[in-house]
Coordinates of C-alpha atoms in Angstrom, one line a residue:
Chain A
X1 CA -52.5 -8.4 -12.4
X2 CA -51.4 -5.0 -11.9
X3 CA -54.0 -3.4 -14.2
X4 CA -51.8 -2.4 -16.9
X5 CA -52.9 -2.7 -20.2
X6 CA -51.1 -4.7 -22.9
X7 CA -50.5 -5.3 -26.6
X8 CA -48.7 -7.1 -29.1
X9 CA -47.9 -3.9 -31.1
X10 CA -44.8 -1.6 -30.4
X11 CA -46.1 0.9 -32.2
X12 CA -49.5 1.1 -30.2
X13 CA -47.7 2.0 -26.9
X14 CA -45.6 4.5 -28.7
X15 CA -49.1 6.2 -30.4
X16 CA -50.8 6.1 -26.9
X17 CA -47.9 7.0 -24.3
X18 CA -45.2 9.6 -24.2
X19 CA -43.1 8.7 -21.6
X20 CA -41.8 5.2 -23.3
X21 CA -39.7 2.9 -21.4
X22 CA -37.4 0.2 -23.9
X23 CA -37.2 -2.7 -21.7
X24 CA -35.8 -5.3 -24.2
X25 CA -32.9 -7.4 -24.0
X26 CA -30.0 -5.2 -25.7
X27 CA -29.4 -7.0 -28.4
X28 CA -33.2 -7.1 -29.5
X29 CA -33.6 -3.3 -29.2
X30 CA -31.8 -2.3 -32.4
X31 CA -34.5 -4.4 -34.3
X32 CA -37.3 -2.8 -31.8
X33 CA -35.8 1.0 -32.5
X34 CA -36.3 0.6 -36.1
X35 CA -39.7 -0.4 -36.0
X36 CA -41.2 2.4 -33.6
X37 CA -38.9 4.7 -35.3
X38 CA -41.9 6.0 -37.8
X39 CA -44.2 7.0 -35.0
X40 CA -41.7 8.8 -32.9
X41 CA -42.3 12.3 -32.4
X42 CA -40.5 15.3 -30.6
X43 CA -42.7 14.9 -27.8
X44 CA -42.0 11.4 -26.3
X45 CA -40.0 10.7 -23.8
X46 CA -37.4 7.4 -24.7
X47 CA -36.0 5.6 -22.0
X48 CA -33.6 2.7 -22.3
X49 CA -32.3 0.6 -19.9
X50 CA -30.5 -1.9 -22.0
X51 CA -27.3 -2.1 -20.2
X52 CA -24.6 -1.1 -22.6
X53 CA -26.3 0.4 -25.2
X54 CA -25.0 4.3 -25.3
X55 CA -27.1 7.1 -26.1
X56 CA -25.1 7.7 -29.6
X57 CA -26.1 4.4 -30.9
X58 CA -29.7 5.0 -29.5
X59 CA -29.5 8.4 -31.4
X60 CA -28.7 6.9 -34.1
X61 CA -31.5 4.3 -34.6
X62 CA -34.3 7.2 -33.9
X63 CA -35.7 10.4 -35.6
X64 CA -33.4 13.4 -35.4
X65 CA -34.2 15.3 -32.1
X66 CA -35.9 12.4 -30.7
X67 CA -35.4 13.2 -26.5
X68 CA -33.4 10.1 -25.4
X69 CA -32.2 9.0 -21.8
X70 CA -30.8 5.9 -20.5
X71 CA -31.3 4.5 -17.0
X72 CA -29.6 1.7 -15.4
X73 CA -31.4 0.1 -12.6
X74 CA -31.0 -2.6 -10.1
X75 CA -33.1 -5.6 -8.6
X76 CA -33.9 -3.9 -5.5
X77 CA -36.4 -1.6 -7.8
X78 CA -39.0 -4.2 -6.4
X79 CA -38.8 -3.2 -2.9
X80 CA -38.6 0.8 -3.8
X81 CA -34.9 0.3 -2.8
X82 CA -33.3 0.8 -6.2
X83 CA -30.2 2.4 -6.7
X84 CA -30.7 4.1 -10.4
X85 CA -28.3 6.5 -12.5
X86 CA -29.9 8.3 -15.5
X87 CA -27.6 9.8 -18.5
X88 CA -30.0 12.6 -21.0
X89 CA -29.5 12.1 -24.7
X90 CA -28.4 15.6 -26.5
X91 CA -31.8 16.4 -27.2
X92 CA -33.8 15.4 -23.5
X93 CA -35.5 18.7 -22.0
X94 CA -34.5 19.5 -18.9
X95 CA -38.6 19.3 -17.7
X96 CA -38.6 15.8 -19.4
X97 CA -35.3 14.5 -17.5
X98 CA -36.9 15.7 -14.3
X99 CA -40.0 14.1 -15.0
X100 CA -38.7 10.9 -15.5
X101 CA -36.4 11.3 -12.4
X102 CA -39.9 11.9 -10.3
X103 CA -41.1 9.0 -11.5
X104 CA -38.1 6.6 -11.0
X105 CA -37.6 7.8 -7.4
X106 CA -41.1 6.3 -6.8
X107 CA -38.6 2.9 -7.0
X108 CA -35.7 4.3 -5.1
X109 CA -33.1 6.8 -5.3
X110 CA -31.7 8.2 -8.7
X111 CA -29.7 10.8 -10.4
X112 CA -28.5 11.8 -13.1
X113 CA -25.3 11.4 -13.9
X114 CA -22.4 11.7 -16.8
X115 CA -23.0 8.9 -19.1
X116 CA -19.4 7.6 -18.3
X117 CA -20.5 6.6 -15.1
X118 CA -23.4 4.4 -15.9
X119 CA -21.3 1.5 -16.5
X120 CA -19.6 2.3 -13.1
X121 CA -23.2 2.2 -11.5
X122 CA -23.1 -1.5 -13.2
X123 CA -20.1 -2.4 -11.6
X124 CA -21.1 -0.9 -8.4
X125 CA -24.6 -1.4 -7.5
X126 CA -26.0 -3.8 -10.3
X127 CA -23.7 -6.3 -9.8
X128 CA -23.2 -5.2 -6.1
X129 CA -26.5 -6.9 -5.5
X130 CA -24.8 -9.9 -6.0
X131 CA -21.5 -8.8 -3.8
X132 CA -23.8 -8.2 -0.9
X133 CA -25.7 -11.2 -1.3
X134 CA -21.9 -13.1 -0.8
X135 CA -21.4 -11.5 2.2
X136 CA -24.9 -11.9 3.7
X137 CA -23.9 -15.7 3.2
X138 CA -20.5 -15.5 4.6
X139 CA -21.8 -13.3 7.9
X140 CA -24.7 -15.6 8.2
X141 CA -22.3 -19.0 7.6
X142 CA -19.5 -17.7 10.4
X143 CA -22.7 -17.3 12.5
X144 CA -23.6 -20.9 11.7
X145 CA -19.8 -22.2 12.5
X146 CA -20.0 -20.4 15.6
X147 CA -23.5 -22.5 16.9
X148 CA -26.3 -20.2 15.3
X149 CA -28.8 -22.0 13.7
X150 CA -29.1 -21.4 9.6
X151 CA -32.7 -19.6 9.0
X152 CA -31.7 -17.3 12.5
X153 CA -28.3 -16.4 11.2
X154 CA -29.2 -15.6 7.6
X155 CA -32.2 -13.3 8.8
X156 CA -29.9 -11.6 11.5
X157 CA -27.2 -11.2 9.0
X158 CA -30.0 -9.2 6.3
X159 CA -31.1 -7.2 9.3
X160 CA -27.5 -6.3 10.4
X161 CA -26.7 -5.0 6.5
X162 CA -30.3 -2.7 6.3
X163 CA -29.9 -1.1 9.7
X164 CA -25.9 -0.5 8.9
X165 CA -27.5 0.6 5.6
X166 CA -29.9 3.1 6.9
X167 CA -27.5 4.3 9.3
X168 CA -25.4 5.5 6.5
X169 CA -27.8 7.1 4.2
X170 CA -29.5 8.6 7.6
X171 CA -26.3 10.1 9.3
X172 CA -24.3 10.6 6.2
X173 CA -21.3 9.9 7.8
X174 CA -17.9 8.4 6.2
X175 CA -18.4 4.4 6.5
X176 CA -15.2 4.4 8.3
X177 CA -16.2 6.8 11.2
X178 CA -19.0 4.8 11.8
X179 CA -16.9 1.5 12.0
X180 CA -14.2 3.5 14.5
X181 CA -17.9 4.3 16.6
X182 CA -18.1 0.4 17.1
X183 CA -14.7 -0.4 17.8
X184 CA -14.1 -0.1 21.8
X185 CA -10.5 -0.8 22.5
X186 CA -9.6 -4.3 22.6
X187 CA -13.2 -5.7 21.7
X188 CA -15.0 -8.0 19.2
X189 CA -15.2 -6.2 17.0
X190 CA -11.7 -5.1 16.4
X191 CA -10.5 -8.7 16.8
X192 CA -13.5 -9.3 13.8
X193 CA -11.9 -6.4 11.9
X194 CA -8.5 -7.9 11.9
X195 CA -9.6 -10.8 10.6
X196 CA -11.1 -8.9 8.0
X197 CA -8.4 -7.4 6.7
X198 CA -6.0 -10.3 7.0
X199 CA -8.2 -11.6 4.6
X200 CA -7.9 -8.9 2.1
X201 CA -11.7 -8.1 2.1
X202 CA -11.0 -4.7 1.3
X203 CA -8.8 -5.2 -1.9
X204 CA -10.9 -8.3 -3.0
X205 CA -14.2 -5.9 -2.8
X206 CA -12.5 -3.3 -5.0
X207 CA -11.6 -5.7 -7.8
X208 CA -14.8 -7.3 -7.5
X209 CA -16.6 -3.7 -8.8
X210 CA -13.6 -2.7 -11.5
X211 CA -14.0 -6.5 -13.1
X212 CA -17.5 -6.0 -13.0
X213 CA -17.3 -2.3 -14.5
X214 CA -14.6 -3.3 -16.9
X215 CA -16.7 -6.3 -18.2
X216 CA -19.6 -3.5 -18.8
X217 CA -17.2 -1.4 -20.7
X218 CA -16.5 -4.4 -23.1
X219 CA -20.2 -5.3 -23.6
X220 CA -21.2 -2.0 -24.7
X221 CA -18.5 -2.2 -27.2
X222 CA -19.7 -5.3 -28.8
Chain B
X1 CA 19.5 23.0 35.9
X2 CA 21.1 19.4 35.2
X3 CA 19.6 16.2 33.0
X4 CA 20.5 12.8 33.8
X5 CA 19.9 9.4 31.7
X6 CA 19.9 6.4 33.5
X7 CA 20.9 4.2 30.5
X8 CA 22.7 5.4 27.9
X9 CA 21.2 4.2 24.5
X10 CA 19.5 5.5 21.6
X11 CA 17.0 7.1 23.7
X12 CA 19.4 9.7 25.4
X13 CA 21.5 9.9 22.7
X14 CA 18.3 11.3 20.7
X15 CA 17.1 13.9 24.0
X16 CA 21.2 15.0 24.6
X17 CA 21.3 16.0 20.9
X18 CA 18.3 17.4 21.0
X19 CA 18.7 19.3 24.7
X20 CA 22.3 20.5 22.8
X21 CA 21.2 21.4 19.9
X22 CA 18.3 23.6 20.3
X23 CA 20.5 25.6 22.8
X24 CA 18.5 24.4 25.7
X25 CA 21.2 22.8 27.8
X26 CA 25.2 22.4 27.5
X27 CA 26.5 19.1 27.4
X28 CA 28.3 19.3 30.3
X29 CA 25.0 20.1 32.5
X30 CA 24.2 16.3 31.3
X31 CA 25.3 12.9 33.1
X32 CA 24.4 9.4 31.6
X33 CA 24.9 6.3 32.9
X34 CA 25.0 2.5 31.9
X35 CA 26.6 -0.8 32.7
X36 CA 28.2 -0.9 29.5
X37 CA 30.7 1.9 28.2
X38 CA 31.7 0.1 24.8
X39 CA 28.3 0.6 22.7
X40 CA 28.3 3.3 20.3
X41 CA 25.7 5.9 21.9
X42 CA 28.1 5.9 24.7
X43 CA 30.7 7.5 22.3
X44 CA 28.6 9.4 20.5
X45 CA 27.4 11.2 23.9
X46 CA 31.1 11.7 25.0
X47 CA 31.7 12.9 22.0
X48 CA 29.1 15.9 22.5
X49 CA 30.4 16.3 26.1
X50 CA 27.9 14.5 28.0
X51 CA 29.2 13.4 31.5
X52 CA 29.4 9.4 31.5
X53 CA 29.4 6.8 34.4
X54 CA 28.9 3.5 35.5
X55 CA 27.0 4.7 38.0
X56 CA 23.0 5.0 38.4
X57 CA 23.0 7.0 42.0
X58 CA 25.7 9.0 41.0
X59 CA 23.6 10.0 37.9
X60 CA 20.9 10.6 40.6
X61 CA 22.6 12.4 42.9
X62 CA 23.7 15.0 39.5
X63 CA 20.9 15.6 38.3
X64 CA 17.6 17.6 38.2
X65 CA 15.7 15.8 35.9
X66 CA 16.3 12.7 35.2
X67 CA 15.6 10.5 32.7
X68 CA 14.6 6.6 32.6
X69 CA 15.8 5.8 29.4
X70 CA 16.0 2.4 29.4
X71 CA 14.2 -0.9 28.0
X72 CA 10.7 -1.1 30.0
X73 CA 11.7 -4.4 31.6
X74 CA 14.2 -2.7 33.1
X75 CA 12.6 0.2 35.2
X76 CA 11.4 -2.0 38.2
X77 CA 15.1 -2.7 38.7
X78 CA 16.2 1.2 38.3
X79 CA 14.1 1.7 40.9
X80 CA 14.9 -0.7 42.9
X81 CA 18.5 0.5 43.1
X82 CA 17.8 4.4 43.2
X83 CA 14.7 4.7 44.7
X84 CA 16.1 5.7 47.9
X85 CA 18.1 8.4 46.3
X86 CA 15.1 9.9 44.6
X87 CA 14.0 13.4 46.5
X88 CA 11.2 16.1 46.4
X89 CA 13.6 17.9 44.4
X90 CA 13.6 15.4 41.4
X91 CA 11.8 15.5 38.1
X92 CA 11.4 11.8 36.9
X93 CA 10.4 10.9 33.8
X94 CA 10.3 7.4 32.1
X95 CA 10.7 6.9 28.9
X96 CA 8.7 3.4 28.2
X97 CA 10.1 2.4 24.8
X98 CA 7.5 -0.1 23.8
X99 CA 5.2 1.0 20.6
X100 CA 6.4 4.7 20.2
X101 CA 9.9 3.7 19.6
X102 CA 8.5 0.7 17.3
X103 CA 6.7 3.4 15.1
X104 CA 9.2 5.6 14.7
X105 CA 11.3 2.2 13.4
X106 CA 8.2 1.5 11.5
X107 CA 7.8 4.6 9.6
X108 CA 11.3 4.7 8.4
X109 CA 10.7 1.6 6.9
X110 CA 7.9 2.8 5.3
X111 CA 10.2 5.8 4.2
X112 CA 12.9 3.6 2.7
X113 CA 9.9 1.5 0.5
X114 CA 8.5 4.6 -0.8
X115 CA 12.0 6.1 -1.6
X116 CA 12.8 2.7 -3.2
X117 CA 9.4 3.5 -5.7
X118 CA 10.8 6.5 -6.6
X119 CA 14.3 5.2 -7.1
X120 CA 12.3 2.7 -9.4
X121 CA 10.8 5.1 -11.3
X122 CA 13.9 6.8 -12.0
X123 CA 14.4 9.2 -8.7
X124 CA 18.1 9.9 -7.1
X125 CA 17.3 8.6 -4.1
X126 CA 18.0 11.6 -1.8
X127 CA 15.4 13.3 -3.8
X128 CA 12.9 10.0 -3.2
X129 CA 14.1 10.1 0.5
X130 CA 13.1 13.7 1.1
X131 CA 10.0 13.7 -0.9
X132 CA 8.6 10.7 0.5
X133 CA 9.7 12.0 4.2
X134 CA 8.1 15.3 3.8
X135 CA 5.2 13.7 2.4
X136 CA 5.1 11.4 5.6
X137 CA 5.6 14.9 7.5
X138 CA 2.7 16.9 6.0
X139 CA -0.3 14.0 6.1
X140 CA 0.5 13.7 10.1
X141 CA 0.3 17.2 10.3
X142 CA -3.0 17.4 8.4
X143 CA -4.4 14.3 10.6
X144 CA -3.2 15.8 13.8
X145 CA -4.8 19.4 13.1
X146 CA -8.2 17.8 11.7
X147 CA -10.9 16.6 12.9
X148 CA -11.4 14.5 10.5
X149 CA -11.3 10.9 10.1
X150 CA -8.3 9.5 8.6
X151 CA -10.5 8.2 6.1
X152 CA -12.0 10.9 4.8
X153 CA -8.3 12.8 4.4
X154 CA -7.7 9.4 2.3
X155 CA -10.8 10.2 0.7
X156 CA -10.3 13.9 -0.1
X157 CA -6.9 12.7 -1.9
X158 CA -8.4 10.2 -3.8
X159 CA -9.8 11.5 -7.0
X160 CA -12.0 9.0 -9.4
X161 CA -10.0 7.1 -11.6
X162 CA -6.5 8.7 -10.4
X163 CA -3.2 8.2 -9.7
X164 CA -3.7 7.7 -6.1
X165 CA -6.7 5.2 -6.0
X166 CA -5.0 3.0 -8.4
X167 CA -1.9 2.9 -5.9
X168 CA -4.0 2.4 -2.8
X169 CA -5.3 -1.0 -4.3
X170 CA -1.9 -2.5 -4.2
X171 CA -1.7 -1.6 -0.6
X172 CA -5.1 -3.3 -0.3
X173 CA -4.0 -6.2 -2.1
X174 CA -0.8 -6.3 -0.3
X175 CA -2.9 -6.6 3.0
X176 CA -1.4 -3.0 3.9
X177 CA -3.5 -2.5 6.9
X178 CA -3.4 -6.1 8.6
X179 CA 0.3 -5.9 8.3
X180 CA 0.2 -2.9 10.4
X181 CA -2.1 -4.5 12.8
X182 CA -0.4 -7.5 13.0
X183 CA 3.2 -5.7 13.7
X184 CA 1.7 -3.1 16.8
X185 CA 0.3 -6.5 18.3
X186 CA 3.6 -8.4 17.7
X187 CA 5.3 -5.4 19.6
X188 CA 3.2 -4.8 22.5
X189 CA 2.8 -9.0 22.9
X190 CA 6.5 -8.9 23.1
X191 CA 6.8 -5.9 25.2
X192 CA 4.1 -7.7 27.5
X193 CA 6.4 -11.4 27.2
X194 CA 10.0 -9.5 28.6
X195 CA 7.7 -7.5 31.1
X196 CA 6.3 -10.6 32.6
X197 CA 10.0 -12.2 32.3
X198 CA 11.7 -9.4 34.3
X199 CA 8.5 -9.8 37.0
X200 CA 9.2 -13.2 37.1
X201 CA 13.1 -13.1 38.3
X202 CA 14.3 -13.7 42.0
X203 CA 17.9 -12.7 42.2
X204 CA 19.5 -9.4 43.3
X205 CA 18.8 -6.2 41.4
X206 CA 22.2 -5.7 39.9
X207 CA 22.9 -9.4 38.4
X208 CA 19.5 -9.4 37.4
X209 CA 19.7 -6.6 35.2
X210 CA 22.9 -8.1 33.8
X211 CA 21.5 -11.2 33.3
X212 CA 18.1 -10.0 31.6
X213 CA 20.3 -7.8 29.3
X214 CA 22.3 -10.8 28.5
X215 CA 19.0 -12.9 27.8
X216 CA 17.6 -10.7 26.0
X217 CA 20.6 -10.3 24.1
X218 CA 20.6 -14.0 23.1
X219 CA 16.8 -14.3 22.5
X220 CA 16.8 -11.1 20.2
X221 CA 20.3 -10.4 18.4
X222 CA 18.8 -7.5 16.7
X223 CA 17.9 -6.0 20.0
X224 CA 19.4 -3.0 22.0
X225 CA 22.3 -2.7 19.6
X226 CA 21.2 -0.2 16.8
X227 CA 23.3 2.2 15.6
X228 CA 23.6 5.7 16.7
X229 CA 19.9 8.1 15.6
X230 CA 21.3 10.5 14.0
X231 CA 19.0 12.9 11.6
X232 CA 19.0 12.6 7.7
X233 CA 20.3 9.3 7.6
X234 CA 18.6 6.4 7.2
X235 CA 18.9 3.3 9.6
X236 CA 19.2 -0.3 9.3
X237 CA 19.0 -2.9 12.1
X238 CA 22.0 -5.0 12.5
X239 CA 23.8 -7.1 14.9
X240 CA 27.3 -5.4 15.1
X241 CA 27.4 -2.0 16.8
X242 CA 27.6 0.9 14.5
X243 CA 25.3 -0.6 11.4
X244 CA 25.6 -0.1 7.9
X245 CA 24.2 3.4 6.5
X246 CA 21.4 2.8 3.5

């Protein structure tokens, strides 16, 4: 539907592209490796983004000075509103990473990073996805408590997290100067705040991403 | 020039040493005054030659500037009694105890945990004490002389994966911040509660103050009767006069 061409060969997309994207399940990408392996040539571009699968063992399964680089998404690549990391193998061209950066950012926003932090980024912002959805429900369920009616509130509370969003990508501001701007003295949404905090959102939110990350961390030693 | 305290508690104990010490004032330029001479401020001022009376407008009539230093609820009846003895020529300045002497409390608490982490990890504790005090002393001074958020001086301290970040998720977990919340509130509430109690009272100035000090007393054992500030030593609350050193 979206005019791309397809096969049923691996080795046909390697022989006509050279910026090659693995987007298999991890554990069916060793077998996939091995088989495009002949046809690899100094020239292509490999990208992975099987989550937890390091560039070493990637390496490994290829040619000698194949240019490897791993990427690790999330969902919001859909809406152009991913949040991507990118790690270069030891032989990825500086003009190749850069490519392939262009052409990810048409998805969102990504850099590239030490390949220590990619299962950080897992953590963070592909599992994240998930932490925000939670407390889209919970804003949009207090809402509901408090008389709102369900499809209202849920929409609201999506709104409320873009535009808090976009305000701090735009202004670029610490996240707690802009929650100070809100609070006037003695108002809502200190009272909210409180709240908040009494119910150990902050410390709840942290352990939420270092499960998440240390769970990554265990995967890609499997 | 001449200082006088109406009310003789921790409060004037604290300015007298400081007027005395820093050479600003001798001790016998100073008058205090309070209903009660038996509480241990009241020696500890005598002791550094501060005048003492029972006496409010005598402490007026001595005095330059003079000093309200005495529970908030207390003022409306200070005034009451000296108002008419107040003139051009005085300087008054009230002291209203509610959250500032609360913080101070506060943050030696917060002193005494963090030596007691060091002690833990194998500290002497006046090493603890004065690391974790000067410590306390440095990030107020950064936060006062920035502009930035507190935050971002968290932030800046906070490297990936260190020491500090690691340490800052207990406090999280611990519900650091709402504890803090929840005790300025307590204090202000309360302050708020024995403000609208003293509003509330119909008798004569003088057995009202004794009879509010008395309540208060009962309601609050731990109240008005800490022991005398005095600096490098740590403080604990208790209900006798003259508490127990850490």
């Amino acid at each position: 539907a979206l005019g791309c061409q397809t096969t049923h060969s691996n080795q046909e997309v390697l022989q006509s592209c050279s910026l090659v994207i693995f987007a298999t399940k991890p554990h069916v990408l060793p077998a996939v490796l091995a088989e495009v392996a002949p046809v690899v040539t100094a020239e292509h571009i490999l990208v992975s983004v099987a989550a937890g699968v390091s560039l070493s063992v990637l390496e490994e399964l290829l040619p000698p000075n194949a240019q490897v680089l791993r990427v690790s998404p999330n969902l919001p690549c859909v809406v152009q509103e991913g949040a991507m990391v990118m790690a270069r193998g030891r032989h990825a061209r500086s003009s190749e990473t850069k490519l392939l950066q262009d052409l990810l950012e048409a998805c969102g926003w990504c850099e590239e990073v030490p390949e220590a932090y990619m299962d950080v980024h897992t953590g963070l912002s592909g599992s994240g996805v998930a932490f925000v959805c939670v407390f889209s429900e919970a804003l949009a369920e207090g809402a509901i408590k408090m008389g709102m009616p369900s499809g209202l509130a849920h929409r609201i509370a999506a709104q409320t997290l873009l535009g808090t969003a976009k305000m701090l990508l735009q202004e670029g501001q610490h996240p707690a100067q802009l929650r100070t701007d809100v609070c006037t003295p003695a108002g809502t949404t200190i009272h909210g705040l409180h709240a908040l905090e009494q119910g150990g959102l902050r410390a709840a939110t942290m352990s939420a991403v270092e499960a998440a990350t240390c769970r990554a961390k265990e995967l890609s030693r499997k | 020039m001449s200082v006088g305290f109406i009310g003789a508690g921790q409060l004037a104990c604290a300015l007298a040493r400081g007027f005395t010490a820093a050479g600003i004032l001798s001790a016998h330029k100073i008058m205090a005054s309070s209903p009660e001479m038996d509480l241990p401020t009241v020696s500890a001022l005598r002791k550094m030659g501060v005048n003492l009376t029972r006496s409010n407008k005598e402490t007026v009539r001595h005095s330059d500037v003079l000093f309200l230093a005495v529970k908030p609820h207390i003022i409306p009846f200070i005034l009451d009694e000296i108002g008419a003895d107040v003139q051009a020529r005085h300087i008054v300045v009230s002291c209203a105890a509610g959250v500032t002497i609360s913080s101070v409390e506060k943050a030696f608490m917060a002193l005494d945990a963090l030596a007691d982490g060091g002690v833990k990890m194998g500290l002497p504790r006046r090493l603890a004490v004065r690391l974790g005090a000067q410590a306390l002393l440095g990030a107020a001074k950064m936060l006062l002389d920035s502009e930035q958020h507190p935050s971002q001086l968290k932030d800046n301290v906070c490297s990936p994966g260190g020491a500090t970040i690691h340490a800052l998720h207990f406090l999280e977990r611990g519900g650091f911040r709402s504890l803090l919340i929840n005790a300025v509130e307590a204090s202000c509430v309360r302050t708020r509660e024995l403000q609208s109690m003293a509003d509330q009272e119909k008798i004569s100035p003088a057995a009202l103050k004794k009879t509010l000090l008395d309540r208060v007393k009962l309601e609050s054992p731990t109240v008005s009767t800490l022991a005398p500030f005095s600096p490098g030593k740590l403080l604990t609350r208790s209900s006798v006069p003259g508490g127990k050193k850490d």
